[in-house]
Coordinates of C-alpha atoms and ligand atoms in Angstrom, one line a residue:
M1 CA -34.4 -39.2 63.9
C2 CA -34.3 -43.2 64.7
G3 CA -36.3 -45.2 66.3
I4 CA -36.7 -48.5 67.9
V5 CA -38.9 -51.3 69.2
G6 CA -38.3 -54.2 71.0
Y7 CA -40.3 -56.9 71.6
I8 CA -40.3 -60.3 74.4
G9 CA -43.5 -61.7 74.6
N10 CA -45.7 -64.6 73.0
R11 CA -47.6 -63.1 70.5
E12 CA -46.2 -63.0 66.9
I13 CA -43.0 -61.3 67.0
K14 CA -42.3 -59.9 63.3
S15 CA -46.0 -57.9 63.1
R16 CA -45.2 -56.9 67.0
L17 CA -42.3 -54.7 66.2
I18 CA -43.1 -53.8 62.3
E19 CA -45.9 -52.0 64.2
G20 CA -44.8 -50.8 66.9
L21 CA -42.2 -48.8 64.3
R22 CA -45.1 -47.4 62.5
E23 CA -46.0 -45.8 65.9
L24 CA -42.8 -44.0 65.1
E25 CA -42.9 -43.2 61.2
Y26 CA -43.5 -39.7 62.4
R27 CA -39.7 -39.1 64.0
G28 CA -38.3 -39.6 60.2
Y29 CA -36.8 -42.0 58.5
D30 CA -35.0 -43.6 55.3
S31 CA -34.7 -47.3 55.6
A32 CA -35.8 -49.7 59.0
G33 CA -35.3 -53.9 59.6
I34 CA -36.3 -55.9 62.0
A35 CA -34.3 -59.0 63.9
V36 CA -36.5 -61.8 64.9
M37 CA -35.2 -64.7 68.2
R38 CA -36.9 -67.9 66.3
E39 CA -36.3 -71.0 67.7
G40 CA -32.9 -70.1 68.8
R41 CA -31.7 -68.5 65.2
I42 CA -31.8 -64.7 64.2
E43 CA -33.2 -63.8 61.3
S44 CA -32.9 -60.5 59.8
F45 CA -34.8 -58.7 57.3
K46 CA -33.9 -55.1 56.1
A47 CA -35.8 -52.9 53.4
V48 CA -35.6 -49.0 51.9
G49 CA -38.0 -46.3 52.4
K50 CA -41.4 -47.2 53.9
L51 CA -42.5 -49.9 56.4
S52 CA -44.4 -51.1 53.3
N53 CA -41.3 -52.5 52.3
L54 CA -40.2 -54.3 54.8
E55 CA -43.4 -55.5 55.2
E56 CA -43.5 -57.0 51.6
K57 CA -40.3 -58.7 52.4
T58 CA -41.0 -60.3 55.6
K59 CA -44.4 -61.6 54.4
D60 CA -43.7 -65.2 53.9
F61 CA -42.6 -65.4 57.8
S62 CA -44.2 -65.4 61.7
T63 CA -43.3 -66.7 64.7
K64 CA -45.2 -68.7 66.9
G65 CA -45.1 -69.3 71.1
P66 CA -42.8 -67.0 72.7
G67 CA -39.6 -65.2 71.2
L68 CA -38.3 -61.5 70.5
G69 CA -37.5 -59.2 68.8
I70 CA -35.7 -55.5 67.8
G71 CA -37.1 -53.2 64.7
H72 CA -35.9 -50.1 64.3
T73 CA -36.0 -46.7 61.7
R74 CA -33.6 -45.3 60.4
W75 CA -32.5 -41.5 59.6
A76 CA -29.2 -41.7 57.8
T77 CA -26.4 -39.6 59.4
H78 CA -22.9 -42.1 58.5
G79 CA -23.1 -43.6 55.5
K80 CA -26.6 -43.4 52.2
P81 CA -29.5 -44.8 52.8
T82 CA -29.2 -48.4 52.0
E83 CA -30.1 -52.0 53.0
L84 CA -26.6 -53.0 54.2
N85 CA -26.8 -49.8 56.5
A86 CA -29.5 -50.1 57.5
H87 CA -29.8 -51.6 61.0
P88 CA -30.2 -54.2 62.9
H89 CA -26.3 -54.8 62.2
M90 CA -24.9 -58.2 62.2
G91 CA -22.3 -59.6 63.8
E92 CA -21.5 -63.6 63.7
Y93 CA -24.2 -65.2 66.3
S94 CA -25.2 -61.3 67.3
Y95 CA -27.5 -58.0 66.2
V96 CA -27.4 -55.0 67.3
V97 CA -30.2 -51.3 67.0
H98 CA -28.9 -48.3 68.0
N99 CA -30.2 -45.1 67.9
G100 CA -27.3 -41.6 68.6
I101 CA -24.2 -41.2 67.5
I102 CA -21.6 -43.4 68.2
E103 CA -18.2 -39.9 68.8
N104 CA -15.5 -42.7 68.8
Y105 CA -16.4 -45.3 66.6
R106 CA -13.3 -44.6 63.7
E107 CA -11.4 -45.9 66.3
I108 CA -12.6 -48.5 67.3
K109 CA -13.2 -49.8 64.0
E110 CA -9.8 -49.3 63.2
M111 CA -9.1 -51.9 66.2
L112 CA -11.0 -54.0 65.1
E113 CA -10.3 -54.3 61.9
K114 CA -7.0 -55.1 62.6
R115 CA -8.1 -58.1 64.9
G116 CA -9.2 -59.4 61.1
I117 CA -13.1 -58.0 61.6
T118 CA -14.8 -57.2 58.0
F119 CA -17.9 -54.5 58.5
L120 CA -20.3 -54.6 56.2
S121 CA -21.4 -51.1 56.6
Q122 CA -21.0 -47.6 56.2
T123 CA -21.9 -46.7 60.2
D124 CA -21.7 -46.6 63.6
T125 CA -23.0 -48.3 65.1
E126 CA -21.6 -52.0 63.6
V127 CA -18.4 -51.6 66.0
I128 CA -21.7 -52.2 68.8
V129 CA -22.4 -55.8 68.2
H130 CA -18.7 -56.2 66.6
L131 CA -16.9 -55.0 69.7
F132 CA -19.7 -57.0 71.9
E133 CA -18.6 -60.0 70.3
L134 CA -14.6 -59.3 71.2
E135 CA -15.8 -59.3 74.9
A136 CA -17.6 -62.2 74.8
E137 CA -14.5 -64.4 74.3
R138 CA -13.3 -62.2 77.7
Y139 CA -16.2 -62.5 79.7
E140 CA -18.6 -65.3 80.2
D141 CA -21.5 -63.5 81.4
L142 CA -22.4 -61.8 77.9
F143 CA -24.1 -58.9 80.7
L144 CA -20.6 -58.9 81.5
A145 CA -19.3 -58.3 78.1
F146 CA -22.4 -55.5 76.6
K147 CA -21.1 -53.9 79.9
A148 CA -17.9 -53.5 78.7
T149 CA -18.8 -52.7 75.1
I150 CA -20.8 -50.5 76.5
E151 CA -18.9 -48.5 79.1
Q152 CA -16.3 -48.2 75.7
L153 CA -18.9 -45.6 73.4
D154 CA -18.5 -42.3 74.1
G155 CA -21.6 -40.7 72.1
A156 CA -25.1 -40.5 72.5
Y157 CA -27.2 -43.5 72.2
A158 CA -30.2 -46.6 72.9
V159 CA -28.5 -49.3 71.8
L160 CA -30.9 -52.9 72.2
L161 CA -28.9 -56.2 71.4
I162 CA -29.8 -59.5 71.0
T163 CA -26.9 -62.9 70.6
Q164 CA -27.6 -66.8 69.9
K165 CA -26.4 -67.1 73.3
A166 CA -28.2 -66.3 74.9
P167 CA -31.4 -66.6 73.0
D168 CA -34.2 -65.6 75.7
T169 CA -32.6 -62.3 76.1
I170 CA -32.3 -58.0 75.2
F171 CA -29.6 -56.7 76.3
F172 CA -30.6 -52.3 77.0
A173 CA -28.1 -49.5 77.8
R174 CA -29.2 -45.6 77.1
K175 CA -26.9 -42.0 76.9
G176 CA -28.9 -39.2 75.7
S177 CA -30.7 -40.6 73.6
P178 CA -34.1 -41.3 74.7
M179 CA -36.0 -45.1 75.5
I180 CA -38.4 -46.4 77.8
I181 CA -38.9 -49.8 78.9
G182 CA -42.7 -50.9 79.5
R183 CA -44.7 -54.4 80.5
S184 CA -48.0 -55.3 80.6
G185 CA -50.1 -57.9 82.6
S186 CA -49.6 -60.9 80.9
G187 CA -45.7 -60.7 81.0
E188 CA -44.7 -59.0 77.9
I189 CA -41.9 -56.8 77.3
F190 CA -41.6 -53.5 75.5
F191 CA -39.1 -51.2 74.5
A192 CA -39.3 -48.3 72.1
S193 CA -38.0 -44.6 72.1
S194 CA -40.9 -42.7 73.3
D195 CA -44.3 -43.6 74.5
A196 CA -46.6 -44.3 70.9
P197 CA -45.4 -47.7 70.2
L198 CA -45.9 -48.4 73.9
I199 CA -50.1 -47.0 74.5
G200 CA -52.6 -49.5 74.2
E201 CA -50.6 -52.3 74.5
A202 CA -47.7 -51.9 77.7
D203 CA -49.7 -51.1 81.4
E204 CA -46.8 -49.7 83.3
V205 CA -43.6 -47.9 81.5
A206 CA -40.4 -46.8 83.0
Y207 CA -38.0 -44.4 81.8
M208 CA -34.7 -44.7 81.7
D209 CA -32.4 -42.8 83.3
D210 CA -28.9 -41.5 80.9
G211 CA -25.9 -44.2 81.5
T212 CA -28.0 -47.3 81.7
V213 CA -27.8 -50.3 81.0
G214 CA -29.0 -54.0 82.1
F215 CA -30.5 -56.9 79.8
V216 CA -34.0 -58.8 80.2
T217 CA -35.8 -62.2 80.4
S218 CA -39.5 -62.7 80.6
E219 CA -38.3 -64.5 83.7
T220 CA -35.7 -61.3 84.9
L221 CA -34.7 -57.8 84.1
H222 CA -31.5 -56.7 85.7
A223 CA -30.8 -52.3 85.4
E224 CA -27.2 -51.0 86.4
P225 CA -27.7 -48.9 88.5
D226 CA -31.2 -50.1 89.9
S227 CA -33.3 -46.9 88.8
L228 CA -35.9 -48.1 86.5
C229 CA -39.2 -47.1 88.2
F230 CA -41.8 -48.3 86.6
V231 CA -44.8 -45.7 86.4
P232 CA -48.5 -46.8 85.1
L233 CA -48.8 -45.7 81.6
Q234 CA -51.4 -43.3 80.4
G235 CA -52.9 -42.3 77.2
D236 CA -54.7 -44.6 74.5
K237 CA -54.2 -45.6 71.2
M238 CA -57.1 -44.0 69.2
T239 CA -56.4 -40.5 70.5
A240 CA -52.8 -41.4 69.4
Q241 CA -54.7 -41.8 65.5
K242 CA -55.6 -39.9 62.6
G243 CA -59.3 -39.5 64.2
G244 CA -61.4 -39.5 60.6
Y245 CA -58.4 -36.7 59.2
R246 CA -56.3 -36.8 56.3
F247 CA -53.7 -36.2 57.4
F248 CA -52.6 -36.2 61.6
M249 CA -50.7 -32.3 60.5
E250 CA -54.6 -31.9 59.6
K251 CA -55.9 -34.0 63.4
E252 CA -54.1 -31.2 64.6
I253 CA -54.6 -27.7 63.9
Y254 CA -58.4 -28.9 64.8
E255 CA -57.3 -30.3 68.0
Q256 CA -55.5 -26.6 68.9
Y257 CA -58.4 -25.4 70.3
E258 CA -59.0 -28.1 73.1
V259 CA -55.4 -28.5 74.0
M260 CA -54.9 -24.2 74.4
S261 CA -57.6 -25.5 77.2
D262 CA -55.1 -27.7 78.9
T263 CA -52.3 -25.6 78.8
M264 CA -54.1 -22.9 80.1
I265 CA -56.5 -25.2 82.9
G266 CA -54.6 -24.4 86.5
R267 CA -52.3 -21.7 84.8
V268 CA -54.6 -19.0 84.0
L269 CA -57.2 -18.1 86.8
D270 CA -59.1 -14.4 87.0
E271 CA -56.2 -12.5 88.5
D272 CA -53.3 -13.9 88.1
I273 CA -51.2 -16.6 86.1
A274 CA -50.3 -20.0 88.2
F275 CA -47.4 -21.8 87.4
E276 CA -47.1 -25.7 89.6
E277 CA -43.7 -25.3 88.6
I278 CA -42.4 -22.3 89.5
D279 CA -42.4 -20.3 92.2
D280 CA -41.7 -16.6 93.2
A281 CA -38.7 -17.9 94.7
F282 CA -37.4 -19.4 91.1
V283 CA -37.7 -16.2 89.4
D284 CA -35.4 -13.9 92.3
G285 CA -33.2 -11.8 91.0
I286 CA -33.0 -12.1 87.4
T287 CA -32.7 -9.5 85.5
R288 CA -32.3 -10.7 81.9
I289 CA -33.6 -13.7 80.2
K290 CA -31.4 -15.7 77.6
I291 CA -33.5 -19.0 75.0
C292 CA -32.9 -20.6 72.9
A293 CA -34.0 -22.8 69.9
C294 CA -34.8 -24.6 67.2
G295 CA -36.9 -24.4 64.2
T296 CA -40.3 -24.0 64.7
S297 CA -39.6 -23.2 68.9
Y298 CA -37.1 -21.2 67.9
H299 CA -40.0 -18.6 67.0
A300 CA -42.6 -19.0 69.7
A301 CA -39.2 -18.2 71.2
L302 CA -38.7 -15.0 69.4
T303 CA -42.7 -14.2 69.5
S304 CA -41.9 -14.5 73.4
S305 CA -39.5 -11.8 72.8
Y306 CA -42.4 -8.7 72.0
L307 CA -44.3 -10.2 75.1
F308 CA -41.4 -10.2 77.5
E309 CA -39.7 -6.8 76.7
R310 CA -43.6 -5.0 76.6
L311 CA -45.6 -6.3 79.5
S312 CA -43.0 -7.1 81.7
K313 CA -40.0 -4.6 81.1
I314 CA -37.7 -7.7 81.2
P315 CA -34.7 -7.5 79.0
V316 CA -34.9 -11.1 76.7
N317 CA -32.1 -12.4 73.6
V318 CA -33.7 -15.3 71.8
E319 CA -30.6 -17.8 70.0
I320 CA -30.5 -20.6 67.5
A321 CA -29.5 -23.2 69.9
S322 CA -27.2 -24.8 67.2
E323 CA -25.6 -20.8 66.3
F324 CA -25.7 -20.3 70.5
R325 CA -23.3 -23.4 71.5
Y326 CA -20.2 -22.8 69.8
K327 CA -20.1 -18.9 70.1
E328 CA -18.2 -18.3 73.1
P329 CA -21.4 -17.1 75.1
L330 CA -21.5 -14.3 77.8
L331 CA -23.3 -15.8 80.2
T332 CA -24.3 -13.6 84.1
D333 CA -25.8 -15.4 87.1
D334 CA -28.2 -12.8 87.0
T335 CA -30.6 -14.4 84.1
L336 CA -33.3 -17.2 83.8
F337 CA -31.8 -19.7 80.5
I338 CA -34.9 -21.3 79.0
V339 CA -35.6 -23.7 76.3
I340 CA -38.6 -24.4 73.8
S341 CA -38.4 -28.4 73.0
Q342 CA -41.2 -29.6 71.7
S343 CA -39.7 -32.7 72.2
G344 CA -37.1 -32.2 74.5
E345 CA -35.0 -34.3 72.2
T346 CA -33.0 -31.8 69.9
A347 CA -29.7 -32.6 70.3
D348 CA -28.4 -28.3 69.6
T349 CA -31.1 -27.1 72.5
L350 CA -29.9 -30.0 74.7
E351 CA -26.3 -29.5 74.3
A352 CA -26.7 -25.5 75.1
L353 CA -29.2 -26.6 78.1
R354 CA -26.2 -27.9 79.6
M355 CA -24.0 -24.8 78.9
A356 CA -26.2 -22.6 80.8
K357 CA -26.3 -25.1 83.5
E358 CA -22.5 -25.8 83.2
A359 CA -22.6 -22.0 84.1
G360 CA -24.1 -21.9 86.9
L361 CA -27.6 -20.3 85.5
K362 CA -31.4 -21.4 85.9
T363 CA -33.0 -22.7 83.9
L364 CA -36.4 -23.5 82.4
A365 CA -37.4 -25.6 79.9
V366 CA -40.8 -25.3 78.0
C367 CA -41.3 -29.1 76.6
N368 CA -44.5 -31.4 75.9
V369 CA -43.0 -34.1 75.8
D370 CA -42.4 -35.3 80.1
N371 CA -39.0 -36.6 80.9
S372 CA -37.6 -36.0 77.9
S373 CA -34.0 -35.5 78.2
I374 CA -34.7 -31.5 78.1
V375 CA -36.9 -32.1 81.3
R376 CA -34.8 -33.9 83.0
M377 CA -32.1 -32.2 82.1
A378 CA -33.2 -28.6 82.6
D379 CA -34.2 -27.0 86.9
A380 CA -38.0 -26.7 86.4
T381 CA -40.1 -27.5 83.0
I382 CA -43.9 -26.2 81.9
L383 CA -45.1 -28.1 79.9
T384 CA -47.6 -27.6 76.5
R385 CA -49.6 -30.4 77.2
A386 CA -50.1 -29.9 73.5
G387 CA -49.9 -34.2 73.6
I388 CA -48.1 -36.6 71.5
E389 CA -48.1 -34.7 67.9
K390 CA -46.8 -36.6 65.4
G391 CA -47.0 -34.3 61.8
V392 CA -43.0 -33.2 61.1
A393 CA -44.6 -29.7 60.6
S394 CA -45.4 -28.3 64.0
T395 CA -48.7 -26.8 63.9
K396 CA -50.8 -27.5 68.2
A397 CA -47.2 -28.2 69.8
F398 CA -45.8 -24.4 68.9
A399 CA -49.4 -23.1 69.5
T400 CA -49.1 -24.0 73.3
Q401 CA -45.3 -22.6 73.0
V402 CA -46.5 -19.2 72.3
M403 CA -49.3 -19.6 74.7
V404 CA -47.0 -21.2 78.0
L405 CA -44.7 -18.3 77.1
W406 CA -48.0 -15.1 77.2
M407 CA -48.3 -16.6 79.9
L408 CA -44.9 -16.3 81.3
S409 CA -44.3 -12.4 80.3
L410 CA -47.3 -11.9 82.9
Y411 CA -46.5 -14.2 85.4
F412 CA -42.8 -11.7 85.5
A413 CA -44.7 -9.2 85.3
K414 CA -47.3 -9.5 88.2
R415 CA -43.9 -10.0 89.9
R416 CA -41.7 -7.3 88.7
R417 CA -45.0 -4.8 88.8
S418 CA -44.6 -3.8 85.6
M419 CA -47.4 -3.6 84.6
E420 CA -50.7 -2.4 86.9
H421 CA -53.3 -4.9 88.0
D422 CA -56.4 -4.1 86.0
A423 CA -54.0 -4.3 82.9
I424 CA -52.8 -7.8 83.8
K425 CA -56.7 -8.8 84.6
D426 CA -57.6 -8.1 80.6
E427 CA -54.8 -9.2 79.6
L428 CA -56.2 -12.8 81.2
R429 CA -59.0 -11.9 80.2
F430 CA -58.1 -11.7 76.0
M431 CA -55.7 -15.7 77.1
S432 CA -59.5 -16.8 77.6
Y433 CA -60.7 -16.1 74.1
V434 CA -57.9 -17.7 72.9
P435 CA -59.3 -21.7 72.1
K436 CA -62.5 -20.0 71.3
V437 CA -60.9 -17.9 68.8
L438 CA -58.8 -21.0 67.3
Q439 CA -62.0 -22.8 66.6
K440 CA -63.3 -19.9 65.0
S441 CA -60.2 -19.8 63.1
L442 CA -61.2 -24.0 62.0
E443 CA -64.4 -21.7 59.3
V444 CA -61.2 -20.0 56.8
H445 CA -60.5 -23.8 56.7
E446 CA -62.6 -24.1 52.9
K447 CA -61.6 -20.2 51.5
C448 CA -57.9 -22.1 52.1
K449 CA -58.2 -25.0 50.3
R450 CA -59.7 -23.2 47.5
L451 CA -57.0 -21.0 47.1
S452 CA -54.6 -23.1 47.4
K453 CA -54.5 -24.0 43.9
R454 CA -53.2 -20.3 42.6
Y455 CA -50.1 -20.7 44.8
L456 CA -48.7 -24.3 43.4
H457 CA -46.2 -22.2 41.3
G458 CA -44.4 -19.1 41.4
H459 CA -40.5 -18.3 42.3
G460 CA -41.5 -17.9 45.9
F461 CA -43.2 -16.5 48.8
F462 CA -42.3 -13.8 50.8
F463 CA -44.4 -14.7 54.2
I464 CA -44.4 -10.0 55.5
G465 CA -45.8 -9.5 59.1
R466 CA -44.1 -6.7 62.3
D467 CA -43.2 -7.5 66.1
I468 CA -45.3 -10.5 66.8
F469 CA -46.5 -10.6 63.5
Y470 CA -42.9 -10.8 62.6
P471 CA -42.3 -14.5 63.2
L472 CA -45.5 -15.4 62.6
A473 CA -44.7 -14.5 58.9
L474 CA -41.4 -17.0 59.5
E475 CA -43.1 -19.6 61.0
G476 CA -45.5 -19.8 57.6
A477 CA -42.4 -19.7 55.9
L478 CA -40.9 -22.9 57.3
K479 CA -44.5 -24.1 57.3
L480 CA -45.0 -24.1 54.0
K481 CA -41.3 -25.0 53.0
E482 CA -41.1 -28.2 55.2
I483 CA -44.3 -29.4 53.0
S484 CA -45.0 -28.3 50.2
Y485 CA -40.6 -28.3 48.9
L486 CA -41.4 -25.1 47.3
H487 CA -38.8 -22.1 48.5
A488 CA -40.4 -19.2 51.4
E489 CA -39.1 -16.6 53.5
G490 CA -40.5 -14.8 56.0
Y491 CA -39.3 -11.3 56.4
P492 CA -40.4 -8.0 58.8
A493 CA -42.9 -6.4 55.8
G494 CA -39.7 -3.2 57.5
E495 CA -36.8 -4.9 55.9
M496 CA -39.1 -5.4 52.6
K497 CA -37.3 -2.4 50.8
H498 CA -33.8 -3.6 52.1
G499 CA -33.1 -6.3 49.4
P500 CA -35.9 -8.4 49.0
I501 CA -38.4 -6.0 47.1
A502 CA -35.5 -6.2 43.7
L503 CA -38.4 -9.9 43.5
A504 CA -41.3 -8.8 43.0
D505 CA -43.2 -9.5 40.5
A506 CA -46.5 -11.0 39.3
E507 CA -44.8 -14.4 40.1
L508 CA -43.4 -13.5 43.6
F509 CA -46.2 -14.3 46.1
T510 CA -46.6 -12.2 49.2
I511 CA -48.7 -13.6 51.9
A512 CA -48.9 -10.0 53.5
L513 CA -50.4 -10.5 57.5
M514 CA -52.1 -7.4 57.9
P515 CA -53.6 -7.4 61.6
K516 CA -55.8 -4.6 62.6
T517 CA -54.3 -3.9 66.4
L518 CA -50.8 -3.6 65.4
L519 CA -49.1 -1.2 63.3
Y520 CA -51.9 -2.1 60.5
E521 CA -50.9 1.2 58.4
K522 CA -47.0 0.2 58.6
T523 CA -47.1 -2.4 57.7
K524 CA -49.9 -1.7 54.8
S525 CA -47.7 1.2 52.7
N526 CA -45.5 -1.8 52.8
V527 CA -47.4 -4.1 51.5
E528 CA -48.5 -1.3 48.2
E529 CA -44.5 -1.1 47.9
L530 CA -45.0 -4.7 46.7
S531 CA -47.8 -4.6 45.4
A532 CA -46.6 -1.8 42.6
R533 CA -43.6 -4.2 42.2
D534 CA -46.9 -6.5 41.1
S535 CA -46.2 -9.1 43.6
T536 CA -48.4 -11.0 43.8
I537 CA -50.5 -10.5 47.2
L538 CA -52.7 -13.0 48.9
S539 CA -53.9 -10.7 52.2
I540 CA -55.0 -12.5 55.5
S541 CA -56.7 -9.5 57.5
P542 CA -59.8 -9.2 59.1
E543 CA -59.6 -6.1 56.8
M544 CA -60.2 -5.6 52.8
F545 CA -57.7 -4.5 50.7
D546 CA -57.7 -3.3 47.1
L547 CA -54.5 -3.8 45.7
A548 CA -54.9 -7.6 47.3
D549 CA -55.0 -10.1 44.0
D550 CA -56.7 -12.6 47.2
F551 CA -57.5 -11.9 50.4
I552 CA -58.4 -13.7 53.7
L553 CA -60.8 -12.1 56.0
T554 CA -60.1 -13.2 59.5
H555 CA -61.9 -12.2 62.7
P556 CA -62.3 -8.4 64.0
H557 CA -61.1 -8.7 67.0
N558 CA -59.2 -6.7 69.7
H559 CA -56.1 -7.7 71.1
P560 CA -52.7 -8.6 69.1
M561 CA -52.4 -12.1 69.7
L562 CA -56.2 -12.8 69.5
E563 CA -55.7 -11.8 65.6
F564 CA -52.0 -14.1 66.1
F565 CA -53.3 -17.1 66.9
E566 CA -56.2 -16.6 64.2
M567 CA -53.3 -16.4 61.2
M568 CA -50.9 -18.7 62.6
I569 CA -54.7 -21.4 61.7
V570 CA -54.4 -19.4 58.2
E571 CA -51.0 -20.2 57.9
Q572 CA -51.1 -23.9 58.8
L573 CA -54.1 -24.6 56.5
L574 CA -53.4 -22.5 53.6
S575 CA -49.6 -25.0 53.6
M576 CA -51.3 -28.4 54.1
E577 CA -53.7 -27.4 50.6
I578 CA -51.0 -26.0 48.4
A579 CA -48.8 -29.2 50.6
I580 CA -51.9 -31.4 49.6
R581 CA -52.5 -30.5 45.6
L582 CA -48.7 -31.0 45.3
G583 CA -49.2 -34.7 46.4
N584 CA -46.8 -34.6 49.3
D585 CA -47.6 -37.4 52.4
V586 CA -47.7 -33.5 54.6
D587 CA -47.2 -35.5 58.1
M588 CA -43.4 -36.9 57.3
P589 CA -42.3 -34.5 54.5
R590 CA -38.6 -35.6 52.9
N591 CA -35.2 -35.0 54.5
L592 CA -37.2 -34.2 57.7
A593 CA -37.4 -36.0 61.3
K594 CA -39.8 -35.2 64.7
S595 CA -37.1 -35.3 66.7
V596 CA -33.5 -33.8 64.9
T597 CA -31.6 -36.1 67.7
V598 CA -28.0 -34.9 66.1
E599 CA -26.1 -32.2 65.5
Ligands
LIG1 O1 -39.0 -30.7 69.2 P1 -38.1 -29.2 69.3 O2 -39.3 -28.2 69.1 O3 -36.5 -28.5 70.1 O4 -37.8 -29.7 67.3 C1 -36.9 -27.9 67.2 C2 -36.6 -28.4 65.6 O5 -36.5 -29.0 64.3 C3 -38.7 -28.2 65.1 O6 -39.5 -27.1 65.5 C4 -39.5 -28.7 63.3 O7 -38.5 -27.0 63.1 C5 -39.9 -28.6 63.0 N1 -40.1 -29.6 62.1 C6 -41.4 -27.6 62.4 O8 -42.3 -27.8 61.9

């Protein structure tokens, strides 16, 4: 989704802004723009499409000496992805960039139009800059004018505004959309929508609270409320780069065995699961669990519903957050409300969490981004520790979500005494094998690359599986469609005969998840039914299957979750190789955004 950057300092401004925006490309965008203060005058450039188009447009422009600027990547919500709709939006003498949605922009626009102001774009954002210039006629103090502007906005926003009337100042405000301010030892100031552009640039950062409004110059920083708390910024640029892989997605698939160890460290013990973030009191009185999430995180949630019910004997209900929020759900206070989100900024999930909080439920977030909106709102958070995930198609975030939820189901099992001590110990032992299994599973990459050439056409893919392999089938189908743009569906294997089997023919590709440790014979019968209708079958299994056209042989394991994680890697690699052969940008698939901050 949209990305914001801002910079005050002595280095060349344009390059700082464009480099910052490049670090935010993974969020998804369709146009970009910058506004730079040069000798007291603002110059602005915008381009539709990739950042290289903006670079081309600005190739003859540069700055020398101290200055400032703001930049933006836009993912269209109000109005098409055109140059006019791209940010920054301008007034007579000021420019603004904005993430989020101004819900009452129509009323404000109407009021401004009545006063003779002409709008150039179809965006909600443009009202901010005109409103500011109107307020600046009322208030001599420009910060008061900015504050008065922000007070009139309903909705979600992260806003940066610059004006020729205060050429050394960036005004900022945040509510509901993320924004971070950073500073370096040499006095530079940075703004960004996430850590990524700040790594290697800022020495310390402050994650703005909702409702923060302020201004900054190279000399002064003023925020209201005065709650900015600067902390050292961890991480280095290298870890945020591709490190020799063709795509971030590929790098992230390969990182999974390492990040999984991070996820488990200090939590998976010999005889217990320990979470620093929650204690026994937190789960006291909980007799049911409700989980809300979107996309891949929803698939992790669905997987966990099998684990919670099987291991902890606790009823679990899983809902897609965008459905949950409008269904007038019945919530009881013996329910633990869990939200799962990689980014921690997904608007639908955030709203579901807000509803649960308002209903007085205990809330727990399983999230990858510390200090994100979801983390701040939940009563407690278990961080998945996957590290920055840049590929829009989620891989390592999914793996670590499933792991945290598996751990959580054992945590409950122990506290609810639903499993014998030895059974818990066995489960923990299997858990500790996961990083090794993930590493070994990567051996299948070459086979996926070779096979991918046979799966570039056809009229559709069915990913099928049973039990926990059903959500994994859903995830496989989502991965493939996101990056290859081929039609794919995930189905419970036993459900095919109730309708979808009508589609079966040689051009229908069935990707069959056939684990040996769980319902093998049942799944096999379902695959045979498809094979009998001439569907092309690719079986993923530790056992050869005569009726399959192709197979990917997995390692034999004696726990379903080990088979699950190995098959997850196969799905990720296969989808990625198909998409690469089709010539797609797998890191930034069309129409998608990494962080979906609109509903
Ligand atoms: O950041 P979140 O986990 O809340 O995001 C939810 C979905 O938007 C996300 O999982 C999406 O489906 C991914 N593109 C999947 O690869």
